[in-house]
PDB file of C-alpha atoms in Angstrom:
ATOM      1  CA  MET A   1      -0.156   0.008  -0.011  1.00  0.00           C
ATOM      2  CA  ASN A   2       2.720   2.337   0.709  1.00  0.00           C
ATOM      3  CA  PHE A   3       4.414   1.495  -2.497  1.00  0.00           C
ATOM      4  CA  ILE A   4       1.233   2.687  -4.475  1.00  0.00           C
ATOM      5  CA  ILE A   5       0.697   5.911  -2.286  1.00  0.00           C
ATOM      6  CA  GLY A   6       4.768   6.755  -2.956  1.00  0.00           C
ATOM      7  CA  PHE A   7       4.260   6.102  -6.363  1.00  0.00           C
ATOM      8  CA  LEU A   8       1.100   8.257  -7.020  1.00  0.00           C
ATOM      9  CA  ALA A   9       2.808  11.046  -5.128  1.00  0.00           C
ATOM     10  CA  GLY A  10       5.930  10.782  -7.138  1.00  0.00           C
ATOM     11  CA  ALA A  11       4.012  10.611 -10.385  1.00  0.00           C
ATOM     12  CA  VAL A  12       1.984  13.749  -9.520  1.00  0.00           C
ATOM     13  CA  THR A  13       5.005  15.545  -8.372  1.00  0.00           C
ATOM     14  CA  LEU A  14       6.616  14.662 -11.662  1.00  0.00           C
ATOM     15  CA  PHE A  15       3.674  16.006 -13.517  1.00  0.00           C
ATOM     16  CA  LEU A  16       3.903  19.323 -12.006  1.00  0.00           C
ATOM     17  CA  LEU A  17       7.522  19.603 -12.228  1.00  0.00           C
ATOM     18  CA  SER A  18       7.335  18.928 -16.113  1.00  0.00           C
ATOM     19  CA  PHE A  19       4.284  21.472 -16.182  1.00  0.00           C
ATOM     20  CA  LEU A  20       6.243  24.105 -14.718  1.00  0.00           C
ATOM     21  CA  PHE A  21       9.342  23.602 -16.223  1.00  0.00           C
ATOM     22  CA  LYS A  22       7.237  23.750 -19.798  1.00  0.00           C
ATOM     23  CA  LYS A  23       5.849  26.921 -18.714  1.00  0.00           C
ATOM     24  CA  ASN A  24       9.084  28.292 -18.098  1.00  0.00           C
ATOM     25  CA  ARG A  25      10.482  27.326 -21.306  1.00  0.00           C
ATOM     26  CA  GLU A  26       7.700  28.690 -23.070  1.00  0.00           C
ATOM     27  CA  ARG A  27       8.134  32.167 -21.356  1.00  0.00           C
ATOM     28  CA  LYS A  28      12.003  32.127 -22.470  1.00  0.00           C
ATOM     29  CA  GLY A  29      12.445  33.291 -25.824  1.00  0.00           C
ATOM     30  CA  LYS A  30       8.976  33.505 -27.021  1.00  0.00           C
ATOM     31  CA  TYR A  31      10.056  36.531 -29.290  1.00  0.00           C
ATOM     32  CA  GLN A  32      12.694  34.434 -30.975  1.00  0.00           C
ATOM     33  CA  ARG A  33      10.895  33.536 -34.142  1.00  0.00           C
ATOM     34  CA  GLU A  34      10.416  37.577 -34.546  1.00  0.00           C
ATOM     35  CA  TYR A  35      14.089  37.806 -34.819  1.00  0.00           C
ATOM     36  CA  GLN A  36      15.120  34.722 -36.780  1.00  0.00           C
ATOM     37  CA  SER A  37      15.773  36.520 -39.686  1.00  0.00           C
ATOM     38  CA  LYS A  38      16.757  39.871 -38.773  1.00  0.00           C
ATOM     39  CA  TYR A  39      20.104  41.204 -40.414  1.00  0.00           C
ATOM     40  CA  PHE A  40      21.602  42.081 -37.324  1.00  0.00           C
ATOM     41  CA  THR A  41      20.793  38.598 -35.571  1.00  0.00           C
ATOM     42  CA  THR A  42      22.407  36.869 -38.365  1.00  0.00           C
ATOM     43  CA  LYS A  43      25.348  39.225 -38.446  1.00  0.00           C
ATOM     44  CA  ILE A  44      25.692  38.888 -34.562  1.00  0.00           C
ATOM     45  CA  LYS A  45      25.353  35.074 -34.823  1.00  0.00           C
ATOM     46  CA  ASP A  46      28.286  34.850 -37.556  1.00  0.00           C
ATOM     47  CA  THR A  47      30.311  36.896 -35.160  1.00  0.00           C
ATOM     48  CA  LEU A  48      29.731  34.760 -32.107  1.00  0.00           C
ATOM     49  CA  ARG A  49      30.570  31.691 -34.274  1.00  0.00           C
ATOM     50  CA  HIS A  50      33.802  33.320 -35.475  1.00  0.00           C
ATOM     51  CA  LEU A  51      34.622  34.198 -31.577  1.00  0.00           C
ATOM     52  CA  ILE A  52      33.910  30.798 -30.328  1.00  0.00           C
ATOM     53  CA  PHE A  53      36.111  28.950 -33.330  1.00  0.00           C
ATOM     54  CA  GLU A  54      39.152  31.921 -33.350  1.00  0.00           C
ATOM     55  CA  TYR A  55      39.651  32.260 -29.521  1.00  0.00           C
ATOM     56  CA  SER A  56      38.445  28.870 -28.081  1.00  0.00           C
ATOM     57  CA  ILE A  57      39.084  26.209 -30.705  1.00  0.00           C
ATOM     58  CA  LYS A  58      41.738  27.449 -33.121  1.00  0.00           C
ATOM     59  CA  ARG A  59      43.576  29.382 -30.025  1.00  0.00           C
ATOM     60  CA  SER A  60      42.700  27.641 -27.180  1.00  0.00           C
ATOM     61  CA  ASN A  61      41.186  30.005 -24.633  1.00  0.00           C
ATOM     62  CA  ASN A  62      42.569  33.178 -25.738  1.00  0.00           C
ATOM     63  CA  ASP A  63      41.526  36.942 -25.000  1.00  0.00           C
ATOM     64  CA  PHE A  64      39.421  39.276 -27.177  1.00  0.00           C
ATOM     65  CA  LEU A  65      37.225  42.228 -27.058  1.00  0.00           C
ATOM     66  CA  LEU A  66      34.461  42.790 -29.565  1.00  0.00           C
ATOM     67  CA  ASN A  67      32.765  46.313 -29.384  1.00  0.00           C
ATOM     68  CA  ILE A  68      29.256  46.670 -30.933  1.00  0.00           C
ATOM     69  CA  ASN A  69      28.499  49.956 -31.888  1.00  0.00           C
ATOM     70  CA  PHE A  70      25.199  51.849 -32.443  1.00  0.00           C
ATOM     71  CA  LYS A  71      25.471  55.160 -34.380  1.00  0.00           C
ATOM     72  CA  GLY A  72      29.156  55.174 -33.925  1.00  0.00           C
ATOM     73  CA  LYS A  73      28.877  54.985 -29.997  1.00  0.00           C
ATOM     74  CA  ARG A  74      29.973  52.075 -28.296  1.00  0.00           C
ATOM     75  CA  SER A  75      26.909  50.574 -26.339  1.00  0.00           C
ATOM     76  CA  MET A  76      27.854  46.864 -25.596  1.00  0.00           C
ATOM     77  CA  GLN A  77      30.975  44.711 -25.458  1.00  0.00           C
ATOM     78  CA  ILE A  78      31.604  40.844 -25.615  1.00  0.00           C
ATOM     79  CA  MET A  79      34.455  39.669 -23.770  1.00  0.00           C
ATOM     80  CA  HIS A  80      35.825  36.676 -22.412  1.00  0.00           C
ATOM     81  CA  ARG A  81      33.905  35.449 -19.124  1.00  0.00           C
ATOM     82  CA  ALA A  82      37.006  35.113 -17.220  1.00  0.00           C
ATOM     83  CA  HIS A  83      37.094  39.019 -17.032  1.00  0.00           C
ATOM     84  CA  PHE A  84      33.998  38.905 -14.646  1.00  0.00           C
ATOM     85  CA  PRO A  85      34.756  36.909 -11.171  1.00  0.00           C
ATOM     86  CA  GLU A  86      30.810  37.098 -10.700  1.00  0.00           C
ATOM     87  CA  LEU A  87      30.139  34.701 -13.605  1.00  0.00           C
ATOM     88  CA  CYS A  88      32.630  32.193 -12.775  1.00  0.00           C
ATOM     89  CA  ALA A  89      32.562  29.645 -10.455  1.00  0.00           C
ATOM     90  CA  SER A  90      35.820  29.946  -8.600  1.00  0.00           C
ATOM     91  CA  GLU A  91      39.170  31.689  -9.078  1.00  0.00           C
ATOM     92  CA  LYS A  92      40.498  28.995 -11.100  1.00  0.00           C
ATOM     93  CA  ASP A  93      37.421  28.755 -13.413  1.00  0.00           C
ATOM     94  CA  ILE A  94      38.619  30.381 -16.276  1.00  0.00           C
ATOM     95  CA  GLU A  95      36.565  28.121 -19.145  1.00  0.00           C
ATOM     96  CA  PHE A  96      35.820  29.806 -21.976  1.00  0.00           C
ATOM     97  CA  GLY A  97      32.866  31.555 -22.509  1.00  0.00           C
ATOM     98  CA  LEU A  98      31.279  34.875 -24.096  1.00  0.00           C
ATOM     99  CA  ALA A  99      30.261  37.402 -21.614  1.00  0.00           C
ATOM    100  CA  VAL A 100      28.341  40.460 -22.645  1.00  0.00           C
ATOM    101  CA  TYR A 101      29.107  43.916 -20.621  1.00  0.00           C
ATOM    102  CA  ILE A 102      26.403  46.379 -20.989  1.00  0.00           C
ATOM    103  CA  PRO A 103      27.343  49.873 -19.204  1.00  0.00           C
ATOM    104  CA  THR A 104      24.497  51.609 -17.990  1.00  0.00           C
ATOM    105  CA  GLU A 105      25.958  55.096 -16.971  1.00  0.00           C
ATOM    106  CA  TYR A 106      24.603  56.541 -20.489  1.00  0.00           C
ATOM    107  CA  LEU A 107      21.113  54.731 -20.379  1.00  0.00           C
ATOM    108  CA  THR A 108      17.774  56.331 -19.500  1.00  0.00           C
ATOM    109  CA  ASN A 109      16.041  55.220 -16.416  1.00  0.00           C
ATOM    110  CA  ASP A 110      13.490  53.725 -18.609  1.00  0.00           C
ATOM    111  CA  GLN A 111      16.256  51.948 -20.703  1.00  0.00           C
ATOM    112  CA  VAL A 112      17.822  50.463 -17.537  1.00  0.00           C
ATOM    113  CA  PHE A 113      14.288  49.192 -16.522  1.00  0.00           C
ATOM    114  CA  LYS A 114      13.617  47.571 -19.880  1.00  0.00           C
ATOM    115  CA  LEU A 115      17.014  45.917 -20.134  1.00  0.00           C
ATOM    116  CA  GLU A 116      16.705  44.760 -16.472  1.00  0.00           C
ATOM    117  CA  SER A 117      13.136  43.141 -17.345  1.00  0.00           C
ATOM    118  CA  ILE A 118      14.471  41.530 -20.505  1.00  0.00           C
ATOM    119  CA  LEU A 119      17.331  39.827 -18.637  1.00  0.00           C
ATOM    120  CA  ILE A 120      15.091  38.915 -15.904  1.00  0.00           C
ATOM    121  CA  GLU A 121      12.772  37.046 -18.636  1.00  0.00           C
ATOM    122  CA  GLU A 122      15.417  35.451 -20.708  1.00  0.00           C
ATOM    123  CA  SER A 123      18.705  35.219 -19.060  1.00  0.00           C
ATOM    124  CA  GLU A 124      19.638  32.433 -16.558  1.00  0.00           C
ATOM    125  CA  LYS A 125      22.793  34.297 -15.478  1.00  0.00           C
ATOM    126  CA  PHE A 126      23.505  37.974 -15.508  1.00  0.00           C
ATOM    127  CA  ASP A 127      24.747  40.369 -12.525  1.00  0.00           C
ATOM    128  CA  LYS A 128      24.644  43.945 -12.092  1.00  0.00           C
ATOM    129  CA  SER A 129      27.428  45.964 -10.537  1.00  0.00           C
ATOM    130  CA  GLY A 130      28.131  49.653  -9.566  1.00  0.00           C
ATOM    131  CA  ARG A 131      31.842  49.666  -9.555  1.00  0.00           C
ATOM    132  CA  PRO A 132      33.641  51.462 -11.312  1.00  0.00           C
ATOM    133  CA  VAL A 133      30.727  52.232 -13.356  1.00  0.00           C
ATOM    134  CA  PRO A 134      27.037  51.036 -13.251  1.00  0.00           C
ATOM    135  CA  TYR A 135      26.630  47.824 -15.655  1.00  0.00           C
ATOM    136  CA  TYR A 136      24.970  44.527 -16.373  1.00  0.00           C
ATOM    137  CA  VAL A 137      26.965  41.605 -17.349  1.00  0.00           C
ATOM    138  CA  LEU A 138      25.498  38.510 -18.731  1.00  0.00           C
ATOM    139  CA  ASP A 139      27.070  34.949 -19.490  1.00  0.00           C
ATOM    140  CA  LEU A 140      26.104  33.331 -23.092  1.00  0.00           C
ATOM    141  CA  GLY A 141      28.795  30.692 -22.573  1.00  0.00           C
ATOM    142  CA  ARG A 142      29.016  29.125 -25.997  1.00  0.00           C
ATOM    143  CA  ARG A 143      25.190  29.734 -27.314  1.00  0.00           C
ATOM    144  CA  VAL A 144      25.475  30.951 -30.397  1.00  0.00           C
ATOM    145  CA  ARG A 145      21.653  31.177 -31.595  1.00  0.00           C
ATOM    146  CA  TYR A 146      20.482  32.086 -28.064  1.00  0.00           C
ATOM    147  CA  GLY A 147      23.232  34.718 -27.891  1.00  0.00           C
ATOM    148  CA  GLY A 148      22.266  36.176 -31.265  1.00  0.00           C
ATOM    149  CA  TYR A 149      18.638  36.173 -30.185  1.00  0.00           C
ATOM    150  CA  LEU A 150      19.172  38.061 -26.782  1.00  0.00           C
ATOM    151  CA  ILE A 151      21.859  40.740 -28.212  1.00  0.00           C
ATOM    152  CA  SER A 152      19.426  41.604 -31.028  1.00  0.00           C
ATOM    153  CA  ARG A 153      16.538  41.650 -28.645  1.00  0.00           C
ATOM    154  CA  ILE A 154      18.318  44.175 -26.330  1.00  0.00           C
ATOM    155  CA  ALA A 155      19.691  46.144 -29.197  1.00  0.00           C
ATOM    156  CA  LYS A 156      16.410  46.747 -30.595  1.00  0.00           C
ATOM    157  CA  GLU A 157      14.404  47.331 -27.552  1.00  0.00           C
ATOM    158  CA  LEU A 158      16.992  49.658 -25.951  1.00  0.00           C
ATOM    159  CA  PHE A 159      18.437  51.228 -28.806  1.00  0.00           C
ATOM    160  CA  ASN A 160      16.327  50.960 -31.480  1.00  0.00           C
ATOM    161  CA  PRO A 161      19.295  50.958 -34.398  1.00  0.00           C
ATOM    162  CA  GLN A 162      18.773  50.635 -38.065  1.00  0.00           C
ATOM    163  CA  ASP A 163      20.983  48.092 -40.031  1.00  0.00           C
ATOM    164  CA  SER A 164      23.370  50.781 -41.340  1.00  0.00           C
ATOM    165  CA  ASP A 165      23.707  52.135 -37.484  1.00  0.00           C
ATOM    166  CA  ILE A 166      25.701  48.724 -36.322  1.00  0.00           C
ATOM    167  CA  SER A 167      29.126  48.347 -36.440  1.00  0.00           C
ATOM    168  CA  PHE A 168      31.627  45.755 -34.622  1.00  0.00           C
ATOM    169  CA  GLU A 169      35.197  46.185 -33.694  1.00  0.00           C
ATOM    170  CA  LEU A 170      37.118  43.021 -32.785  1.00  0.00           C
ATOM    171  CA  PHE A 171      40.647  43.178 -30.912  1.00  0.00           C
ATOM    172  CA  SER A 172      42.627  40.201 -30.089  1.00  0.00           C
ATOM    173  CA  GLU A 173      43.995  40.602 -26.611  1.00  0.00           C
ATOM    174  CA  GLY A 174      46.351  37.497 -26.741  1.00  0.00           C
ATOM    175  CA  ASP A 175      46.888  35.015 -24.095  1.00  0.00           C
ATOM    176  CA  LEU A 176      44.302  35.410 -21.147  1.00  0.00           C
ATOM    177  CA  PRO A 177      45.832  37.159 -18.255  1.00  0.00           C
ATOM    178  CA  TYR A 178      44.463  34.821 -15.862  1.00  0.00           C
ATOM    179  CA  PHE A 179      45.732  31.388 -14.668  1.00  0.00           C
ATOM    180  CA  SER A 180      43.832  28.226 -13.723  1.00  0.00           C
ATOM    181  CA  THR A 181      46.780  26.896 -11.513  1.00  0.00           C
ATOM    182  CA  PRO A 182      47.711  28.460  -8.163  1.00  0.00           C
ATOM    183  CA  GLN A 183      50.554  31.035  -8.575  1.00  0.00           C
ATOM    184  CA  ILE A 184      52.846  32.406  -6.007  1.00  0.00           C
ATOM    185  CA  HIS A 185      52.811  36.077  -5.374  1.00  0.00           C
ATOM    186  CA  PRO A 186      55.352  37.874  -3.500  1.00  0.00           C
ATOM    187  CA  ASN A 187      54.103  39.398  -0.432  1.00  0.00           C
TER     188      ASN A 187
END
């Protein structure tokens, strides 16, 4: 009898959890079809693929900086995730991943509110910091489709650029300045 009650309780719990996870998946990315064939989304996906190939596969775990400019003004940057300790599991975690850095000092209050609501709705891992300048940083990992969609949505809803207003600047920074093995520092 206890076996049957335990089985029924487990089945009901499993059903409820799967229902909640399904609702959460439906909420995330619900605007993805709207951005699928956009020029900027395609361009950013190709750029993210290039970053992953060039700085993770071809040159193992190298450092880079990608500026995303709208109307000639730098609005976002994509960097190696090791530059943001809040995204890393520990000091030794310097695994390759894409981090999007969005400074908020020049954004209006409405833009900051909109950015925060997009990140809460769409992103699993992001952080807000006030030092040295206020900024948001989100961890894309190696997810090209998701990253292209999320960056496109942020750009459209915050900056509303035309395709001709968008430009990229990529800088290769060489070896990553962090080490995964403990280093002895002089005191």
